[in-house]
Amino acid sequence: MDTQQIIAIVVVAVIAIALIVAGVLADRSRKKRIDAAEQAREDREAAAKAAAGKAIAAKQAAGAEAGAAAEAASTQSDQKPGTESTKQAESTQSVASSAESAGSAQPAQPESQEASQTAESQPQTPESATSRMTRLKARLANSANPFGKALFNILAKDHLSEADWEDVEDTLLMADVGADASEQLVDELRNDARITGTHDPAQVREALRSKLLAMVGTDTDRRLNADKPEAHKPSVIIMVGVNGTGKTTTAGKLARLFVADGKSVMLGAADTFRAAAADQLETWGAKVNVPVVRSDKDGADPASVAFEASQRAKDDNADVLIIDTAGRLQNKANLMDELGKIRRVTEKNLPVDEVLLVLDATTGQNGMEQAKVFAQAIGITGVVLSKLDGSAKGGIVISVQKELGVPVKLVGLGEGPDDLAPFNPEDFVDGILA
């Protein structure tokens, strides 16, 4: 081997080492940016929680001061000066009134309790869908993770460098948009002349809005099948999802949404394996006078409960039957068998119009694999994203539709009984860009 060959080998080795070092440094730099962005998000959330805690403490202190002032005023009014004979007369009257009140106090207490119980037993009036959508849009705009704002701040710069485009992609990934969807969106943004050829923030914002709307989908039919003219009566909805996603709670909230639209609803408690699941569903139903079909014992066959519920709904001519199911995921085969059996026995009485998958928005990409298992086990027709509040990342809407091929039909943005509303793409995008 001559000297030139040795030199060539050394040069190639040095170049290879330099490329490896450069790649490692670039990777570390990218990770640092992601970590910094995540830390900033956590700091904002901690600050928001601290501010909320201070507001609650101030409110409680104000209430305590008001109570003390009222008590002092009451004490002063009870200690007015008067003559000795007047005091004696007041003393005699107080003794007499005490004797009278002793006889009347006992019957008065049950009347108060009965009035309280009557007020609690009266059915609630759920909030209308239009009012919910307006309120949820405002809540989404005030959440801690409107990733559209971060994108706008980057894209509104005078000159976008390669590092800026990397920041755009990192922001999308951190918002749970998903790798494929993030790459597609970045390519479209880079090719959009309204972003690369102008510095007008209004045009940049409109370009970003149009791209996000296209990714979310504006032409998709997101109506619940029960609301369509061709829906069966009763229209059967089966709720599926992993335990802990808020499935049973979502079933109760969905019942309230239908009641607000003037529909008669029945609930079927086919989640017989989770303790108190049927009790939880009955609590939701009782608030809006919705009957619940359940088993007398825990661990009963869920398919038998579904069959009885479908028969009852058919006999009572209900508009909608919502069946809650268990969310166990021991293995795919057992899941398919159980959910398939529930659907088959239900369809002996009534056709199933809808299968809604309840997905916890805070789990992000970690919940996608479980969602795919449910999608394969039983044909889902739509997704309900629960807990899409300040702790969730809005990009999950895009990724879940791209991965599962079905639309997001409902979203929940809080713990309140009426914090469930139909998903509206325009309101969603405007909320994260607000």
mmCIF file of N, CA and C in Angstrom, residues 268-320:
data_model
loop_
_atom_site.group_PDB
_atom_site.id
_atom_site.type_symbol
_atom_site.label_atom_id
_atom_site.label_comp_id
_atom_site.label_asym_id
_atom_site.label_seq_id
_atom_site.Cartn_x
_atom_site.Cartn_y
_atom_site.Cartn_z
ATOM 1 N N GLY A 268 -77.554 1.493 28.871
ATOM 2 C CA GLY A 268 -77.314 0.087 29.188
ATOM 3 C C GLY A 268 -75.953 -0.079 29.833
ATOM 4 N N ALA A 269 -75.903 -0.601 31.061
ATOM 5 C CA ALA A 269 -74.654 -0.740 31.816
ATOM 6 C C ALA A 269 -74.034 -2.103 31.545
ATOM 7 N N ALA A 270 -73.400 -2.261 30.384
ATOM 8 C CA ALA A 270 -72.794 -3.535 30.005
ATOM 9 C C ALA A 270 -71.347 -3.654 30.470
ATOM 10 N N ASP A 271 -70.846 -2.666 31.211
ATOM 11 C CA ASP A 271 -69.529 -2.787 31.848
ATOM 12 C C ASP A 271 -69.760 -3.447 33.211
ATOM 13 N N THR A 272 -69.814 -4.781 33.206
ATOM 14 C CA THR A 272 -70.146 -5.520 34.433
ATOM 15 C C THR A 272 -68.911 -5.977 35.194
ATOM 16 N N PHE A 273 -67.723 -5.640 34.703
ATOM 17 C CA PHE A 273 -66.497 -6.126 35.337
ATOM 18 C C PHE A 273 -65.819 -5.064 36.203
ATOM 19 N N ARG A 274 -66.163 -3.804 35.986
ATOM 20 C CA ARG A 274 -65.579 -2.744 36.807
ATOM 21 C C ARG A 274 -66.520 -2.418 37.950
ATOM 22 N N ALA A 275 -66.017 -2.443 39.150
ATOM 23 C CA ALA A 275 -66.832 -2.182 40.326
ATOM 24 C C ALA A 275 -67.457 -0.792 40.241
ATOM 25 N N ALA A 276 -68.735 -0.727 40.526
ATOM 26 C CA ALA A 276 -69.497 0.527 40.611
ATOM 27 C C ALA A 276 -69.703 1.214 39.271
ATOM 28 N N ALA A 277 -69.391 0.554 38.157
ATOM 29 C CA ALA A 277 -69.613 1.194 36.856
ATOM 30 C C ALA A 277 -71.099 1.431 36.621
ATOM 31 N N ALA A 278 -71.923 0.438 36.968
ATOM 32 C CA ALA A 278 -73.368 0.588 36.792
ATOM 33 C C ALA A 278 -73.922 1.658 37.726
ATOM 34 N N ASP A 279 -73.405 1.717 38.958
ATOM 35 C CA ASP A 279 -73.847 2.756 39.896
ATOM 36 C C ASP A 279 -73.513 4.139 39.354
ATOM 37 N N GLN A 280 -72.339 4.267 38.786
ATOM 38 C CA GLN A 280 -71.924 5.547 38.221
ATOM 39 C C GLN A 280 -72.850 5.967 37.080
ATOM 40 N N LEU A 281 -73.217 4.995 36.250
ATOM 41 C CA LEU A 281 -74.109 5.291 35.128
ATOM 42 C C LEU A 281 -75.509 5.661 35.628
ATOM 43 N N GLU A 282 -75.968 4.983 36.671
ATOM 44 C CA GLU A 282 -77.276 5.306 37.236
ATOM 45 C C GLU A 282 -77.302 6.716 37.815
ATOM 46 N N THR A 283 -76.213 7.140 38.408
ATOM 47 C CA THR A 283 -76.144 8.503 38.952
ATOM 48 C C THR A 283 -76.306 9.534 37.847
ATOM 49 N N TRP A 284 -75.639 9.304 36.719
ATOM 50 C CA TRP A 284 -75.780 10.207 35.576
ATOM 51 C C TRP A 284 -77.213 10.192 35.056
ATOM 52 N N GLY A 285 -77.784 9.001 34.931
ATOM 53 C CA GLY A 285 -79.139 8.907 34.388
ATOM 54 C C GLY A 285 -80.179 9.556 35.275
ATOM 55 N N ALA A 286 -80.008 9.412 36.595
ATOM 56 C CA ALA A 286 -81.005 9.949 37.526
ATOM 57 C C ALA A 286 -81.105 11.467 37.444
ATOM 58 N N LYS A 287 -80.016 12.140 37.095
ATOM 59 C CA LYS A 287 -80.020 13.603 37.059
ATOM 60 C C LYS A 287 -80.890 14.157 35.939
ATOM 61 N N VAL A 288 -81.114 13.356 34.893
ATOM 62 C CA VAL A 288 -81.922 13.842 33.762
ATOM 63 C C VAL A 288 -83.066 12.872 33.441
ATOM 64 N N ASN A 289 -83.443 12.057 34.436
ATOM 65 C CA ASN A 289 -84.565 11.117 34.296
ATOM 66 C C ASN A 289 -84.372 10.140 33.134
ATOM 67 N N VAL A 290 -83.159 9.629 32.990
ATOM 68 C CA VAL A 290 -82.872 8.626 31.953
ATOM 69 C C VAL A 290 -82.771 7.255 32.623
ATOM 70 N N PRO A 291 -83.592 6.271 32.218
ATOM 71 C CA PRO A 291 -83.531 4.943 32.841
ATOM 72 C C PRO A 291 -82.268 4.191 32.457
ATOM 73 N N VAL A 292 -81.812 3.325 33.370
ATOM 74 C CA VAL A 292 -80.595 2.542 33.164
ATOM 75 C C VAL A 292 -80.922 1.058 33.316
ATOM 76 N N VAL A 293 -80.554 0.270 32.336
ATOM 77 C CA VAL A 293 -80.712 -1.180 32.402
ATOM 78 C C VAL A 293 -79.396 -1.766 32.872
ATOM 79 N N ARG A 294 -79.416 -2.521 33.986
ATOM 80 C CA ARG A 294 -78.208 -3.067 34.569
ATOM 81 C C ARG A 294 -78.465 -4.469 35.111
ATOM 82 N N SER A 295 -77.369 -5.175 35.430
ATOM 83 C CA SER A 295 -77.486 -6.498 36.029
ATOM 84 C C SER A 295 -77.601 -6.376 37.540
ATOM 85 N N ASP A 296 -78.217 -7.398 38.166
ATOM 86 C CA ASP A 296 -78.367 -7.389 39.618
ATOM 87 C C ASP A 296 -77.072 -7.742 40.339
ATOM 88 N N LYS A 297 -76.094 -8.274 39.624
ATOM 89 C CA LYS A 297 -74.848 -8.707 40.268
ATOM 90 C C LYS A 297 -73.654 -8.320 39.405
ATOM 91 N N ASP A 298 -72.512 -8.100 40.075
ATOM 92 C CA ASP A 298 -71.288 -7.790 39.357
ATOM 93 C C ASP A 298 -70.761 -9.039 38.653
ATOM 94 N N GLY A 299 -70.103 -8.821 37.523
ATOM 95 C CA GLY A 299 -69.511 -9.939 36.801
ATOM 96 C C GLY A 299 -70.463 -10.691 35.907
ATOM 97 N N ALA A 300 -71.681 -10.189 35.720
ATOM 98 C CA ALA A 300 -72.646 -10.854 34.853
ATOM 99 C C ALA A 300 -72.186 -10.760 33.392
ATOM 100 N N ASP A 301 -72.831 -11.535 32.538
ATOM 101 C CA ASP A 301 -72.491 -11.528 31.123
ATOM 102 C C ASP A 301 -72.882 -10.181 30.523
ATOM 103 N N PRO A 302 -71.918 -9.408 30.024
ATOM 104 C CA PRO A 302 -72.263 -8.089 29.481
ATOM 105 C C PRO A 302 -73.180 -8.171 28.271
ATOM 106 N N ALA A 303 -73.061 -9.233 27.495
ATOM 107 C CA ALA A 303 -73.919 -9.371 26.319
ATOM 108 C C ALA A 303 -75.389 -9.517 26.724
ATOM 109 N N SER A 304 -75.651 -10.189 27.846
ATOM 110 C CA SER A 304 -77.040 -10.349 28.290
ATOM 111 C C SER A 304 -77.626 -9.001 28.709
ATOM 112 N N VAL A 305 -76.793 -8.141 29.320
ATOM 113 C CA VAL A 305 -77.266 -6.803 29.686
ATOM 114 C C VAL A 305 -77.568 -5.996 28.430
ATOM 115 N N ALA A 306 -76.703 -6.102 27.425
ATOM 116 C CA ALA A 306 -76.920 -5.384 26.177
ATOM 117 C C ALA A 306 -78.200 -5.863 25.493
ATOM 118 N N PHE A 307 -78.440 -7.172 25.536
ATOM 119 C CA PHE A 307 -79.652 -7.718 24.919
ATOM 120 C C PHE A 307 -80.908 -7.205 25.633
ATOM 121 N N GLU A 308 -80.878 -7.233 26.968
ATOM 122 C CA GLU A 308 -82.034 -6.750 27.728
ATOM 123 C C GLU A 308 -82.262 -5.259 27.496
ATOM 124 N N ALA A 309 -81.177 -4.484 27.426
ATOM 125 C CA ALA A 309 -81.310 -3.047 27.202
ATOM 126 C C ALA A 309 -81.908 -2.754 25.831
ATOM 127 N N SER A 310 -81.471 -3.494 24.825
ATOM 128 C CA SER A 310 -82.015 -3.275 23.479
ATOM 129 C C SER A 310 -83.489 -3.654 23.414
ATOM 130 N N GLN A 311 -83.882 -4.718 24.157
ATOM 131 C CA GLN A 311 -85.286 -5.109 24.180
ATOM 132 C C GLN A 311 -86.137 -4.047 24.877
ATOM 133 N N ARG A 312 -85.617 -3.532 26.004
ATOM 134 C CA ARG A 312 -86.353 -2.502 26.744
ATOM 135 C C ARG A 312 -86.498 -1.229 25.911
ATOM 136 N N ALA A 313 -85.419 -0.827 25.255
ATOM 137 C CA ALA A 313 -85.466 0.383 24.436
ATOM 138 C C ALA A 313 -86.455 0.236 23.291
ATOM 139 N N LYS A 314 -86.513 -0.967 22.735
ATOM 140 C CA LYS A 314 -87.453 -1.239 21.650
ATOM 141 C C LYS A 314 -88.892 -1.203 22.157
ATOM 142 N N ASP A 315 -89.132 -1.817 23.315
ATOM 143 C CA ASP A 315 -90.488 -1.842 23.876
ATOM 144 C C ASP A 315 -90.960 -0.448 24.272
ATOM 145 N N ASP A 316 -90.031 0.371 24.814
ATOM 146 C CA ASP A 316 -90.395 1.722 25.266
ATOM 147 C C ASP A 316 -90.346 2.749 24.141
ATOM 148 N N ASN A 317 -89.915 2.320 22.949
ATOM 149 C CA ASN A 317 -89.826 3.216 21.787
ATOM 150 C C ASN A 317 -88.944 4.430 22.082
ATOM 151 N N ALA A 318 -87.809 4.181 22.712
ATOM 152 C CA ALA A 318 -86.866 5.264 23.010
ATOM 153 C C ALA A 318 -86.218 5.759 21.718
ATOM 154 N N ASP A 319 -85.746 7.004 21.739
ATOM 155 C CA ASP A 319 -85.064 7.540 20.557
ATOM 156 C C ASP A 319 -83.632 7.027 20.452
ATOM 157 N N VAL A 320 -82.949 6.921 21.601
ATOM 158 C CA VAL A 320 -81.534 6.547 21.597
ATOM 159 C C VAL A 320 -81.258 5.563 22.730
#
